[in-house]
Amino acid sequence: MEDQNPYRSPESAITDVAVMGDANLAGRGERFGASLIDGLIMGVIIFPLMFVGGYWSAVMTAASEGHQVAIGTMLLWGVIGFAVLIVVQGIPLHASGQTWGKKMLGIKIVDLSGAKPSLGRLLGLRYLPLQVIANVPVIGPLAMIVDPLLIFRDDRRCGHDLIAGTQVVKAE
């Protein structure tokens, strides 16, 4: 019989998350390229909306007065940006687990078992948390730097992949 030592560290069986083989994982360059394409698409749409909606004038006014843009304005444009993301990327995400950039570069988002995640899971776990965090002063910009840097892990999963339980693989 084993002595019960109340000061011993706890023990548990650790199992590694099953990730698809390295050969099927999307490359870092492919993911970066898809992100650039998606960013360009979103920028072409959202920047004119921000101009017409008065965001840029609010930024210029705040800068000239030496203070930050009001949190309400930032949150409003965060919501608008997420709505634009849903409108622009919702169709390919729902159909094939791909954004337009991922579709162009032949990669897709899957869950850890290789199946296409639901649109709700993709939007609610993969995109929304970082959208919310990005609007938090100081922490937001730091999180937006750390999130993509996690791609240098062995399993090539960024922070948003870890949150959503997804990975990006080569499309068949």
mmCIF file of N, CA and C in Angstrom, residues 54-102:
data_model
loop_
_atom_site.group_PDB
_atom_site.id
_atom_site.type_symbol
_atom_site.label_atom_id
_atom_site.label_comp_id
_atom_site.label_asym_id
_atom_site.label_seq_id
_atom_site.Cartn_x
_atom_site.Cartn_y
_atom_site.Cartn_z
ATOM 1 N N GLY A 54 -17.663 58.596 -39.958
ATOM 2 C CA GLY A 54 -17.093 59.586 -39.063
ATOM 3 C C GLY A 54 -16.020 59.093 -38.117
ATOM 4 N N TYR A 55 -15.600 57.847 -38.254
ATOM 5 C CA TYR A 55 -14.575 57.327 -37.345
ATOM 6 C C TYR A 55 -13.263 58.087 -37.502
ATOM 7 N N TRP A 56 -12.841 58.302 -38.748
ATOM 8 C CA TRP A 56 -11.548 58.952 -38.961
ATOM 9 C C TRP A 56 -11.551 60.386 -38.452
ATOM 10 N N SER A 57 -12.672 61.090 -38.577
ATOM 11 C CA SER A 57 -12.718 62.453 -38.030
ATOM 12 C C SER A 57 -12.662 62.417 -36.503
ATOM 13 N N ALA A 58 -13.271 61.399 -35.887
ATOM 14 C CA ALA A 58 -13.195 61.261 -34.431
ATOM 15 C C ALA A 58 -11.763 60.983 -33.989
ATOM 16 N N VAL A 59 -11.042 60.178 -34.761
ATOM 17 C CA VAL A 59 -9.636 59.881 -34.455
ATOM 18 C C VAL A 59 -8.801 61.147 -34.567
ATOM 19 N N MET A 60 -9.016 61.908 -35.637
ATOM 20 C CA MET A 60 -8.236 63.134 -35.841
ATOM 21 C C MET A 60 -8.538 64.170 -34.756
ATOM 22 N N THR A 61 -9.797 64.292 -34.381
ATOM 23 C CA THR A 61 -10.182 65.228 -33.328
ATOM 24 C C THR A 61 -9.545 64.833 -32.004
ATOM 25 N N ALA A 62 -9.624 63.554 -31.664
ATOM 26 C CA ALA A 62 -9.033 63.076 -30.412
ATOM 27 C C ALA A 62 -7.523 63.298 -30.415
ATOM 28 N N ALA A 63 -6.872 63.015 -31.541
ATOM 29 C CA ALA A 63 -5.420 63.187 -31.623
ATOM 30 C C ALA A 63 -5.031 64.657 -31.484
ATOM 31 N N SER A 64 -5.797 65.541 -32.109
ATOM 32 C CA SER A 64 -5.457 66.962 -32.038
ATOM 33 C C SER A 64 -5.690 67.533 -30.638
ATOM 34 N N GLU A 65 -6.594 66.920 -29.885
ATOM 35 C CA GLU A 65 -6.875 67.376 -28.522
ATOM 36 C C GLU A 65 -6.035 66.632 -27.480
ATOM 37 N N GLY A 66 -5.226 65.679 -27.945
ATOM 38 C CA GLY A 66 -4.326 64.977 -27.050
ATOM 39 C C GLY A 66 -4.959 63.900 -26.192
ATOM 40 N N HIS A 67 -6.043 63.294 -26.655
ATOM 41 C CA HIS A 67 -6.633 62.182 -25.910
ATOM 42 C C HIS A 67 -7.026 61.062 -26.867
ATOM 43 N N GLN A 68 -7.476 59.971 -26.296
ATOM 44 C CA GLN A 68 -7.830 58.806 -27.101
ATOM 45 C C GLN A 68 -9.274 58.901 -27.589
ATOM 46 N N VAL A 69 -9.568 58.106 -28.591
ATOM 47 C CA VAL A 69 -10.935 58.012 -29.097
ATOM 48 C C VAL A 69 -11.806 57.416 -27.991
ATOM 49 N N ALA A 70 -13.029 57.897 -27.878
ATOM 50 C CA ALA A 70 -13.949 57.421 -26.839
ATOM 51 C C ALA A 70 -14.159 55.914 -26.966
ATOM 52 N N ILE A 71 -14.248 55.247 -25.825
ATOM 53 C CA ILE A 71 -14.413 53.789 -25.811
ATOM 54 C C ILE A 71 -15.699 53.373 -26.526
ATOM 55 N N GLY A 72 -16.744 54.178 -26.402
ATOM 56 C CA GLY A 72 -17.996 53.870 -27.090
ATOM 57 C C GLY A 72 -17.833 53.853 -28.600
ATOM 58 N N THR A 73 -17.065 54.800 -29.113
ATOM 59 C CA THR A 73 -16.795 54.862 -30.551
ATOM 60 C C THR A 73 -15.998 53.631 -30.980
ATOM 61 N N MET A 74 -14.997 53.280 -30.198
ATOM 62 C CA MET A 74 -14.190 52.098 -30.535
ATOM 63 C C MET A 74 -15.038 50.828 -30.523
ATOM 64 N N LEU A 75 -15.890 50.690 -29.503
ATOM 65 C CA LEU A 75 -16.736 49.494 -29.417
ATOM 66 C C LEU A 75 -17.735 49.436 -30.570
ATOM 67 N N LEU A 76 -18.326 50.593 -30.911
ATOM 68 C CA LEU A 76 -19.264 50.640 -32.035
ATOM 69 C C LEU A 76 -18.591 50.160 -33.313
ATOM 70 N N TRP A 77 -17.375 50.643 -33.579
ATOM 71 C CA TRP A 77 -16.683 50.231 -34.796
ATOM 72 C C TRP A 77 -16.161 48.801 -34.710
ATOM 73 N N GLY A 78 -15.937 48.302 -33.515
ATOM 74 C CA GLY A 78 -15.620 46.879 -33.360
ATOM 75 C C GLY A 78 -16.802 46.013 -33.760
ATOM 76 N N VAL A 79 -18.006 46.419 -33.340
ATOM 77 C CA VAL A 79 -19.229 45.686 -33.702
ATOM 78 C C VAL A 79 -19.476 45.772 -35.206
ATOM 79 N N ILE A 80 -19.305 46.963 -35.770
ATOM 80 C CA ILE A 80 -19.491 47.135 -37.218
ATOM 81 C C ILE A 80 -18.481 46.276 -37.979
ATOM 82 N N GLY A 81 -17.234 46.280 -37.526
ATOM 83 C CA GLY A 81 -16.203 45.464 -38.184
ATOM 84 C C GLY A 81 -16.534 43.982 -38.134
ATOM 85 N N PHE A 82 -17.055 43.508 -36.992
ATOM 86 C CA PHE A 82 -17.418 42.094 -36.882
ATOM 87 C C PHE A 82 -18.606 41.775 -37.785
ATOM 88 N N ALA A 83 -19.558 42.707 -37.876
ATOM 89 C CA ALA A 83 -20.706 42.510 -38.769
ATOM 90 C C ALA A 83 -20.247 42.432 -40.227
ATOM 91 N N VAL A 84 -19.302 43.278 -40.611
ATOM 92 C CA VAL A 84 -18.763 43.236 -41.973
ATOM 93 C C VAL A 84 -18.046 41.907 -42.204
ATOM 94 N N LEU A 85 -17.293 41.438 -41.217
ATOM 95 C CA LEU A 85 -16.630 40.135 -41.332
ATOM 96 C C LEU A 85 -17.654 39.025 -41.585
ATOM 97 N N ILE A 86 -18.761 39.049 -40.852
ATOM 98 C CA ILE A 86 -19.794 38.024 -41.026
ATOM 99 C C ILE A 86 -20.379 38.089 -42.436
ATOM 100 N N VAL A 87 -20.664 39.290 -42.914
ATOM 101 C CA VAL A 87 -21.252 39.450 -44.245
ATOM 102 C C VAL A 87 -20.273 39.013 -45.328
ATOM 103 N N VAL A 88 -19.019 39.434 -45.216
ATOM 104 C CA VAL A 88 -18.025 39.160 -46.260
ATOM 105 C C VAL A 88 -17.522 37.720 -46.217
ATOM 106 N N GLN A 89 -17.198 37.202 -45.041
ATOM 107 C CA GLN A 89 -16.573 35.885 -44.935
ATOM 108 C C GLN A 89 -17.548 34.780 -44.535
ATOM 109 N N GLY A 90 -18.771 35.121 -44.167
ATOM 110 C CA GLY A 90 -19.728 34.128 -43.688
ATOM 111 C C GLY A 90 -20.056 33.046 -44.696
ATOM 112 N N ILE A 91 -20.239 33.424 -45.944
ATOM 113 C CA ILE A 91 -20.616 32.441 -46.978
ATOM 114 C C ILE A 91 -19.527 31.390 -47.171
ATOM 115 N N PRO A 92 -18.266 31.784 -47.450
ATOM 116 C CA PRO A 92 -17.257 30.723 -47.626
ATOM 117 C C PRO A 92 -16.946 29.963 -46.332
ATOM 118 N N LEU A 93 -17.022 30.645 -45.189
ATOM 119 C CA LEU A 93 -16.784 29.939 -43.928
ATOM 120 C C LEU A 93 -17.843 28.869 -43.702
ATOM 121 N N HIS A 94 -19.095 29.199 -43.972
ATOM 122 C CA HIS A 94 -20.187 28.237 -43.782
ATOM 123 C C HIS A 94 -20.105 27.091 -44.797
ATOM 124 N N ALA A 95 -19.781 27.432 -46.032
ATOM 125 C CA ALA A 95 -19.763 26.420 -47.097
ATOM 126 C C ALA A 95 -18.599 25.440 -46.969
ATOM 127 N N SER A 96 -17.394 25.963 -46.689
ATOM 128 C CA SER A 96 -16.230 25.076 -46.767
ATOM 129 C C SER A 96 -15.216 25.268 -45.642
ATOM 130 N N GLY A 97 -15.506 26.128 -44.664
ATOM 131 C CA GLY A 97 -14.529 26.370 -43.607
ATOM 132 C C GLY A 97 -13.343 27.174 -44.105
ATOM 133 N N GLN A 98 -13.576 28.001 -45.120
ATOM 134 C CA GLN A 98 -12.509 28.812 -45.694
ATOM 135 C C GLN A 98 -12.935 30.275 -45.760
ATOM 136 N N THR A 99 -11.990 31.170 -45.547
ATOM 137 C CA THR A 99 -12.212 32.573 -45.875
ATOM 138 C C THR A 99 -11.858 32.704 -47.356
ATOM 139 N N TRP A 100 -12.097 33.877 -47.935
ATOM 140 C CA TRP A 100 -11.754 34.052 -49.348
ATOM 141 C C TRP A 100 -10.250 33.870 -49.561
ATOM 142 N N GLY A 101 -9.433 34.381 -48.654
ATOM 143 C CA GLY A 101 -7.984 34.227 -48.772
ATOM 144 C C GLY A 101 -7.549 32.777 -48.654
ATOM 145 N N LYS A 102 -8.136 32.042 -47.722
ATOM 146 C CA LYS A 102 -7.808 30.621 -47.577
ATOM 147 C C LYS A 102 -8.244 29.847 -48.821
#
